[in-house]
Amino acid sequence: MLNFELYNPTKLVFGKGQIEKLPTLIPANAKILLAYGGGSIFKNGVHEQVRKSLEGYEIIEFGGIEANPHFETLMKVVAVIREQKIDFILAVGGGSVIDGVKFISAAVPFEGDPINILKKRILFKEGSNVIPFGTVLTLPATGSEMNSGSVVTIAATQEKLDFGGSALFPKFSICDPTVIASLPKRQLQNGVVDAYTHVLEQYLTYVHEGYLQDRIAESILQTLIQIGPDVVETPTDYTLASNFMWSCTMALNGLIQKGVPSDWATHMIGHELTALYGIDHARTLAIIGPNLYKVMFETKKEKLAQYGKRVFNLTGSEEEIATKAIEKTVAFFHTMGMKTLLSENAENFEKTADFIVDRFEKRGWKALGEKQNITLEKVKEIVLMSY
Amino acid sequence: MLNFELYNPTKLVFGKGQIEKLPTLIPANAKILLAYGGGSIFKNGVHEQVRKSLEGYEIIEFGGIEANPHFETLMKVVAVIREQKIDFILAVGGGSVIDGVKFISAAVPFEGDPINILKKRILFKEGSNVIPFGTVLTLPATGSEMNSGSVVTIAATQEKLDFGGSALFPKFSICDPTVIASLPKRQLQNGVVDAYTHVLEQYLTYVHEGYLQDRIAESILQTLIQIGPDVVETPTDYTLASNFMWSCTMALNGLIQKGVPSDWATHMIGHELTALYGIDHARTLAIIGPNLYKVMFETKKEKLAQYGKRVFNLTGSEEEIATKAIEKTVAFFHTMGMKTLLSENAENFEKTADFIVDRFEKRGWKALGEKQNITLEKVKEIVLMSY
């Protein structure tokens, strides 16, 4: 087992009716910026619940933070906060709004050009000067409500870049599973696949000594397989909704990554597909992941076999189980409404592989993955296989 | 799934050689009280490592905190800290030393008689006035290094009482699995059984909708079954030691209890056996637990069957699997060196059942367990079955 540090000070407030606890979580007299996305919070009643529970607070609202939040949009919020001397940010939304708020939180007091937070991948350690923030989660998927990472897109250059650090844990996150009842099916499907792939990135590496971590990772996968197909059909079912929401948080709150290797190459490549074609994040993962496992089969097959045995109860030789495990994964993604070919998700995509390799080269990236053996040649092979 | 709040700000620093990070974790210029137990830290080199890494700090040492720490002993440390104006406590030991330090942390600034912390079960909420403390774990078992609970014995009245609250999370805990290499076999056996029973208390209740929580609980049980018998024989094996230590922490850091019912009656009854006869804590759990499952079979059998199927791969009817699951549990405890009859652990025990029931009555307890259906009649039956 690798050495690790586990530190996660976010207070997670999970369950029905928890939005009314907001006044116990935000300092009295705080001047709040309420950040949200496309406006679904007006339709599902979350906006009303939040405003009602925060009666008496001074609140300025900023809507329109887009999926894969843009640096350019976020800088507008930074200007508002600086001007209005706001001391607390409340993100009401999914991973994009929360990731966006993490950037805003870091950028407001940042000395220098905040674009460098992304370009230089600044680490905001514990104690760094940031604006405190909390979240009300409306779309389970990314785990951003209980981690300190963020991904932001620079629209001008079509770059999707990540940054983070311990100072950027939400102070609290309210996770009320009933809020998913009104989500479009597509977003629920994306949420399940996103969380599932988050686990795979931290699990499908090689066989190691993190016995407990592996089993917890498998627990999340099994739960997502159990509830995924049903929750997208019946998001009003609280049992399904609560297991979905809790699984998404646990998939990427840092826990299962402690002491074990992780891959993340599927995300690195997938980010480019979103940046290039605007494909939903989860769908890029469903396109890339299985092909990455095929191309990297030799180094991942033992772990693929463990995954096949324990998660899908497959039998056979190691090679057979490993191969079938990839097929089962694709089948699960199809069940979850994913289209796993690039051609099904984008047009004029023929130069994608060359483009991505070129971009990685320019960033100085030579290889990806838990063994740093996913060379740019392999990246090209993976992307070509995804056409 | 039940509503829950998850908050755990302890920084866990896990792995080889982590003790040298102490100066990065304790505020510079802090005046430290170093608390420890029976002195094993002098034999295994931990004391030396700690002192070396803290060179330059002003340190006062207090040793002799006993297993099942006594209120009377802890009050001596409280007096030292008050007199010496100490601002940080470092617990170097196992669950008893850490539990003891939690009491000390709360008692030093406590207004009124600190015995009331135990007798009135005072809750130390976030923000309560306590002395900050960190830990260096030397004996994995209780999870105390990453939770905010504590159990202290009042020697004068032979009462073992629990208290806690969010203010009593350690600021940090250093968990170096190599420290277990020199532990006596008996303590390692106790650690495995203690952690195992912690999971059972939070898992063996009734079938509910916490799908993910159940699977994570089963993950810990499976890992303890996998490594338990070997780690007590070869504690120098880092793979075994690290999985053991991590499983113990995860068994009682609060995570698997979130959103699900829990029992804890085995602990409530077991505590009395320790208070009466000085039986090792873990051994009291091994005596009581299986008999509690037998006596409460009707209300627990569905969950026992799930446990039997998933953890022991048992087959048969629900009743058969549930029955076999209890037998498998006893067999595992025997493998771990436990003697599961009271007669094998104490003398002159014939009045135990009556004595415990009488004591519970005097405390006003009418029933225990996740359904509050373990009446005092049932408690008597469980204890009698344990003779």
Tab-separated table of N, CA and C in Angstrom, chain A residues 1-18 21 25 126 146 171 209-213 215-216 218-220 222-224 226-227 238-240 242-243 246-247 250 253 255 258 310, chain B residues 1-18 21 25 126 146 171 209-213 215-216 218-220 222-224 226-227 238-240 242-243 246-247 250 253 255 258 310:
chain	number	residue	atom	x	y	z
A	1	MET	N	0.843	-1.191	0.000
A	1	MET	CA	0.000	0.000	0.000
A	1	MET	C	0.884	1.250	0.000
A	2	LEU	N	0.519	2.204	-0.805
A	2	LEU	CA	1.308	3.434	-0.883
A	2	LEU	C	1.013	4.330	0.324
A	3	ASN	N	1.971	5.131	0.720
A	3	ASN	CA	1.721	6.135	1.763
A	3	ASN	C	0.644	7.102	1.277
A	4	PHE	N	-0.145	7.603	2.207
A	4	PHE	CA	-1.148	8.590	1.806
A	4	PHE	C	-1.523	9.524	2.952
A	5	GLU	N	-2.108	10.641	2.580
A	5	GLU	CA	-2.753	11.526	3.555
A	5	GLU	C	-4.218	11.626	3.189
A	6	LEU	N	-5.065	11.463	4.173
A	6	LEU	CA	-6.500	11.614	3.966
A	6	LEU	C	-6.961	12.804	4.789
A	7	TYR	N	-7.478	13.791	4.114
A	7	TYR	CA	-7.988	14.977	4.817
A	7	TYR	C	-9.170	15.479	4.029
A	8	ASN	N	-10.318	15.507	4.655
A	8	ASN	CA	-11.518	15.951	3.958
A	8	ASN	C	-12.470	16.624	4.942
A	9	PRO	N	-12.318	17.934	5.093
A	9	PRO	CA	-13.091	18.637	6.121
A	9	PRO	C	-14.484	19.079	5.687
A	10	THR	N	-14.924	18.702	4.483
A	10	THR	CA	-16.273	19.102	4.060
A	10	THR	C	-17.326	18.459	4.954
A	11	LYS	N	-18.259	19.251	5.403
A	11	LYS	CA	-19.389	18.686	6.145
A	11	LYS	C	-20.472	18.330	5.141
A	12	LEU	N	-20.744	17.050	5.009
A	12	LEU	CA	-21.761	16.596	4.074
A	12	LEU	C	-23.080	16.451	4.829
A	13	VAL	N	-24.089	17.136	4.334
A	13	VAL	CA	-25.398	17.104	4.990
A	13	VAL	C	-26.347	16.440	4.001
A	14	PHE	N	-26.655	15.177	4.269
A	14	PHE	CA	-27.272	14.306	3.267
A	14	PHE	C	-28.689	13.923	3.675
A	15	GLY	N	-29.636	14.085	2.760
A	15	GLY	CA	-30.975	13.570	3.020
A	15	GLY	C	-32.086	14.526	2.644
A	16	LYS	N	-33.292	14.081	2.966
A	16	LYS	CA	-34.489	14.865	2.652
A	16	LYS	C	-34.571	16.112	3.532
A	17	GLY	N	-34.984	17.210	2.918
A	17	GLY	CA	-35.295	18.402	3.703
A	17	GLY	C	-34.091	19.100	4.310
A	18	GLN	N	-32.896	18.777	3.835
A	18	GLN	CA	-31.696	19.336	4.483
A	18	GLN	C	-31.407	20.774	4.065
A	21	LYS	N	-31.349	23.577	6.488
A	21	LYS	CA	-30.250	23.757	7.460
A	21	LYS	C	-29.256	24.847	7.045
A	25	LEU	N	-25.330	26.666	8.595
A	25	LEU	CA	-24.061	26.327	7.948
A	25	LEU	C	-23.308	27.550	7.423
A	126	GLU	N	-3.910	24.041	2.093
A	126	GLU	CA	-4.617	24.438	3.306
A	126	GLU	C	-4.076	25.778	3.786
A	146	MET	N	-17.620	17.092	-2.565
A	146	MET	CA	-16.833	16.625	-1.425
A	146	MET	C	-15.371	16.383	-1.794
A	171	LYS	N	-17.031	24.143	2.373
A	171	LYS	CA	-17.218	24.127	3.833
A	171	LYS	C	-18.307	23.116	4.178
A	209	GLU	N	-1.633	-4.056	-3.306
A	209	GLU	CA	-1.912	-4.524	-1.943
A	209	GLU	C	-3.009	-3.722	-1.244
A	210	GLY	N	-3.668	-2.840	-1.969
A	210	GLY	CA	-4.752	-2.081	-1.343
A	210	GLY	C	-6.031	-2.906	-1.354
A	211	TYR	N	-6.027	-3.966	-0.552
A	211	TYR	CA	-7.164	-4.914	-0.584
A	211	TYR	C	-8.485	-4.211	-0.256
A	212	LEU	N	-8.439	-3.418	0.811
A	212	LEU	CA	-9.684	-2.776	1.246
A	212	LEU	C	-10.145	-1.735	0.236
A	213	GLN	N	-9.183	-0.945	-0.262
A	213	GLN	CA	-9.547	0.077	-1.245
A	213	GLN	C	-10.203	-0.560	-2.471
A	215	ARG	N	-11.871	-3.343	-2.617
A	215	ARG	CA	-13.226	-3.820	-2.311
A	215	ARG	C	-14.210	-2.658	-2.196
A	216	ILE	N	-13.758	-1.540	-1.656
A	216	ILE	CA	-14.674	-0.393	-1.567
A	216	ILE	C	-14.984	0.125	-2.967
A	218	GLU	N	-15.061	-1.660	-5.672
A	218	GLU	CA	-16.003	-2.632	-6.245
A	218	GLU	C	-17.418	-2.433	-5.676
A	219	SER	N	-17.482	-2.051	-4.405
A	219	SER	CA	-18.789	-1.786	-3.773
A	219	SER	C	-19.537	-0.674	-4.502
A	220	ILE	N	-18.806	0.351	-4.878
A	220	ILE	CA	-19.450	1.481	-5.568
A	220	ILE	C	-19.887	1.043	-6.962
A	222	GLN	N	-20.655	-1.969	-7.974
A	222	GLN	CA	-21.808	-2.867	-7.843
A	222	GLN	C	-23.086	-2.092	-7.557
A	223	THR	N	-22.972	-1.088	-6.726
A	223	THR	CA	-24.162	-0.297	-6.379
A	223	THR	C	-24.649	0.491	-7.589
A	224	LEU	N	-23.726	1.047	-8.354
A	224	LEU	CA	-24.131	1.802	-9.550
A	224	LEU	C	-24.766	0.880	-10.593
A	226	GLN	N	-26.351	-1.837	-9.846
A	226	GLN	CA	-27.644	-2.219	-9.270
A	226	GLN	C	-28.710	-1.144	-9.489
A	227	ILE	N	-28.364	0.105	-9.229
A	227	ILE	CA	-29.403	1.147	-9.225
A	227	ILE	C	-29.442	1.975	-10.514
A	238	TYR	N	-36.869	7.133	-3.747
A	238	TYR	CA	-35.843	7.667	-2.841
A	238	TYR	C	-34.697	6.685	-2.592
A	239	THR	N	-35.027	5.410	-2.544
A	239	THR	CA	-33.972	4.407	-2.340
A	239	THR	C	-32.962	4.466	-3.482
A	240	LEU	N	-33.472	4.516	-4.702
A	240	LEU	CA	-32.580	4.601	-5.861
A	240	LEU	C	-31.824	5.930	-5.863
A	242	SER	N	-31.127	8.015	-3.441
A	242	SER	CA	-30.147	8.227	-2.365
A	242	SER	C	-28.899	7.373	-2.585
A	243	ASN	N	-29.068	6.146	-3.059
A	243	ASN	CA	-27.885	5.330	-3.348
A	243	ASN	C	-27.090	5.889	-4.526
A	246	TRP	N	-25.240	9.074	-3.139
A	246	TRP	CA	-24.171	8.715	-2.206
A	246	TRP	C	-23.018	8.017	-2.944
A	247	SER	N	-23.362	7.195	-3.930
A	247	SER	CA	-22.320	6.517	-4.718
A	247	SER	C	-21.487	7.517	-5.507
A	250	MET	N	-19.106	9.213	-3.091
A	250	MET	CA	-18.052	8.308	-2.637
A	250	MET	C	-17.085	7.931	-3.760
A	253	ASN	N	-14.670	11.373	-3.713
A	253	ASN	CA	-14.357	12.257	-2.576
A	253	ASN	C	-12.947	11.986	-2.055
A	255	LEU	N	-11.515	9.140	-1.136
A	255	LEU	CA	-11.272	7.987	-0.270
A	255	LEU	C	-10.656	6.792	-0.994
A	258	LYS	N	-6.875	6.667	-1.978
A	258	LYS	CA	-5.796	6.723	-0.996
A	258	LYS	C	-4.994	5.428	-0.965
A	310	ARG	N	-15.166	-10.171	-9.629
A	310	ARG	CA	-15.842	-9.679	-8.424
A	310	ARG	C	-17.079	-8.838	-8.714
B	1	MET	N	-32.773	5.188	2.965
B	1	MET	CA	-31.560	5.640	3.639
B	1	MET	C	-31.907	6.759	4.622
B	2	LEU	N	-31.356	6.684	5.788
B	2	LEU	CA	-31.627	7.714	6.793
B	2	LEU	C	-30.840	8.985	6.477
B	3	ASN	N	-31.382	10.119	6.877
B	3	ASN	CA	-30.603	11.361	6.757
B	3	ASN	C	-29.330	11.253	7.601
B	4	PHE	N	-28.283	11.912	7.157
B	4	PHE	CA	-27.056	11.901	7.962
B	4	PHE	C	-26.194	13.127	7.701
B	5	GLU	N	-25.302	13.371	8.651
B	5	GLU	CA	-24.233	14.354	8.448
B	5	GLU	C	-22.904	13.634	8.557
B	6	LEU	N	-22.044	13.889	7.598
B	6	LEU	CA	-20.698	13.307	7.631
B	6	LEU	C	-19.707	14.455	7.770
B	7	TYR	N	-18.976	14.445	8.851
B	7	TYR	CA	-17.966	15.485	9.071
B	7	TYR	C	-16.811	14.824	9.792
B	8	ASN	N	-15.648	14.855	9.200
B	8	ASN	CA	-14.491	14.224	9.822
B	8	ASN	C	-13.221	14.966	9.410
B	9	PRO	N	-12.850	15.962	10.216
B	9	PRO	CA	-11.713	16.815	9.836
B	9	PRO	C	-10.338	16.291	10.233
B	10	THR	N	-10.266	15.073	10.768
B	10	THR	CA	-8.954	14.543	11.139
B	10	THR	C	-8.090	14.346	9.893
B	11	LYS	N	-6.879	14.819	9.968
B	11	LYS	CA	-5.934	14.533	8.883
B	11	LYS	C	-5.227	13.223	9.198
B	12	LEU	N	-5.477	12.215	8.371
B	12	LEU	CA	-4.855	10.917	8.588
B	12	LEU	C	-3.580	10.841	7.752
B	13	VAL	N	-2.477	10.575	8.410
B	13	VAL	CA	-1.192	10.507	7.715
B	13	VAL	C	-0.720	9.069	7.838
B	14	PHE	N	-0.865	8.339	6.740
B	14	PHE	CA	-0.767	6.884	6.784
B	14	PHE	C	0.443	6.385	6.011
B	15	GLY	N	1.230	5.514	6.638
B	15	GLY	CA	2.305	4.867	5.890
B	15	GLY	C	3.621	4.808	6.635
B	16	LYS	N	4.599	4.296	5.921
B	16	LYS	CA	5.944	4.145	6.488
B	16	LYS	C	6.614	5.496	6.695
B	17	GLY	N	7.289	5.634	7.815
B	17	GLY	CA	8.138	6.807	8.017
B	17	GLY	C	7.390	8.113	8.228
B	18	GLN	N	6.117	8.030	8.538
B	18	GLN	CA	5.324	9.259	8.622
B	18	GLN	C	5.524	10.013	9.939
B	21	LYS	N	6.877	13.464	10.103
B	21	LYS	CA	6.080	14.632	9.695
B	21	LYS	C	5.505	15.409	10.880
B	25	LEU	N	2.841	19.072	11.597
B	25	LEU	CA	1.451	18.884	12.025
B	25	LEU	C	1.128	19.583	13.345
B	126	GLU	N	-18.753	20.932	17.788
B	126	GLU	CA	-17.777	21.753	17.068
B	126	GLU	C	-17.709	23.137	17.717
B	146	MET	N	-9.486	8.281	14.350
B	146	MET	CA	-10.208	9.052	13.334
B	146	MET	C	-11.697	9.171	13.659
B	171	LYS	N	-6.660	16.342	15.642
B	171	LYS	CA	-6.256	17.239	14.550
B	171	LYS	C	-5.580	16.422	13.453
B	209	GLU	N	-32.072	0.204	3.041
B	209	GLU	CA	-31.783	0.723	1.697
B	209	GLU	C	-30.376	1.292	1.564
B	210	GLY	N	-29.545	1.128	2.567
B	210	GLY	CA	-28.179	1.636	2.463
B	210	GLY	C	-27.308	0.631	1.726
B	211	TYR	N	-27.580	0.488	0.430
B	211	TYR	CA	-26.892	-0.549	-0.355
B	211	TYR	C	-25.372	-0.366	-0.319
B	212	LEU	N	-24.960	0.880	-0.547
B	212	LEU	CA	-23.518	1.116	-0.613
B	212	LEU	C	-22.877	0.936	0.761
B	213	GLN	N	-23.538	1.458	1.783
B	213	GLN	CA	-22.981	1.306	3.131
B	213	GLN	C	-22.795	-0.174	3.476
B	215	ARG	N	-22.304	-2.653	1.462
B	215	ARG	CA	-21.196	-3.246	0.706
B	215	ARG	C	-19.841	-2.797	1.253
B	216	ILE	N	-19.769	-1.557	1.694
B	216	ILE	CA	-18.496	-1.099	2.260
B	216	ILE	C	-18.230	-1.837	3.571
B	218	GLU	N	-19.246	-4.823	4.309
B	218	GLU	CA	-18.819	-6.186	3.928
B	218	GLU	C	-17.367	-6.191	3.432
B	219	SER	N	-16.958	-5.120	2.768
B	219	SER	CA	-15.575	-5.011	2.290
B	219	SER	C	-14.586	-5.067	3.446
B	220	ILE	N	-14.929	-4.387	4.522
B	220	ILE	CA	-14.031	-4.371	5.683
B	220	ILE	C	-14.004	-5.751	6.330
B	222	GLN	N	-14.571	-8.655	4.913
B	222	GLN	CA	-13.823	-9.571	4.038
B	222	GLN	C	-12.323	-9.354	4.157
B	223	THR	N	-11.929	-8.084	4.251
B	223	THR	CA	-10.496	-7.794	4.350
B	223	THR	C	-9.937	-8.288	5.686
B	224	LEU	N	-10.701	-8.107	6.760
B	224	LEU	CA	-10.232	-8.589	8.069
B	224	LEU	C	-10.155	-10.116	8.102
B	226	GLN	N	-9.585	-11.935	5.486
B	226	GLN	CA	-8.452	-12.275	4.619
B	226	GLN	C	-7.118	-12.138	5.335
B	227	ILE	N	-6.941	-11.026	6.046
B	227	ILE	CA	-5.599	-10.749	6.599
B	227	ILE	C	-5.462	-11.106	8.076
B	238	TYR	N	4.280	-5.990	5.543
B	238	TYR	CA	3.674	-4.659	5.402
B	238	TYR	C	2.317	-4.693	4.720
B	239	THR	N	2.142	-5.607	3.776
B	239	THR	CA	0.843	-5.726	3.115
B	239	THR	C	-0.234	-6.076	4.131
B	240	LEU	N	0.066	-7.048	4.984
B	240	LEU	CA	-0.897	-7.443	6.011
B	240	LEU	C	-1.105	-6.320	7.020
B	242	SER	N	-0.600	-3.100	6.790
B	242	SER	CA	-1.256	-1.880	6.303
B	242	SER	C	-2.748	-2.110	6.076
B	243	ASN	N	-3.115	-3.278	5.567
B	243	ASN	CA	-4.541	-3.559	5.410
B	243	ASN	C	-5.244	-3.700	6.751
B	246	TRP	N	-5.550	-0.030	8.181
B	246	TRP	CA	-6.527	0.766	7.430
B	246	TRP	C	-7.950	0.242	7.665
B	247	SER	N	-8.092	-1.073	7.768
B	247	SER	CA	-9.416	-1.650	8.034
B	247	SER	C	-9.933	-1.237	9.412
B	250	MET	N	-11.105	2.370	9.172
B	250	MET	CA	-12.339	2.481	8.391
B	250	MET	C	-13.531	1.840	9.099
B	253	ASN	N	-14.470	4.955	11.760
B	253	ASN	CA	-14.257	6.398	11.587
B	253	ASN	C	-15.576	7.101	11.248
B	255	LEU	N	-17.803	6.437	8.881
B	255	LEU	CA	-18.319	6.372	7.512
B	255	LEU	C	-19.433	5.347	7.321
B	258	LYS	N	-23.095	5.995	8.533
B	258	LYS	CA	-23.901	7.099	8.025
B	258	LYS	C	-25.116	6.597	7.254
B	310	ARG	N	-22.894	-12.965	1.405
B	310	ARG	CA	-21.899	-12.097	0.771
B	310	ARG	C	-20.504	-12.217	1.362
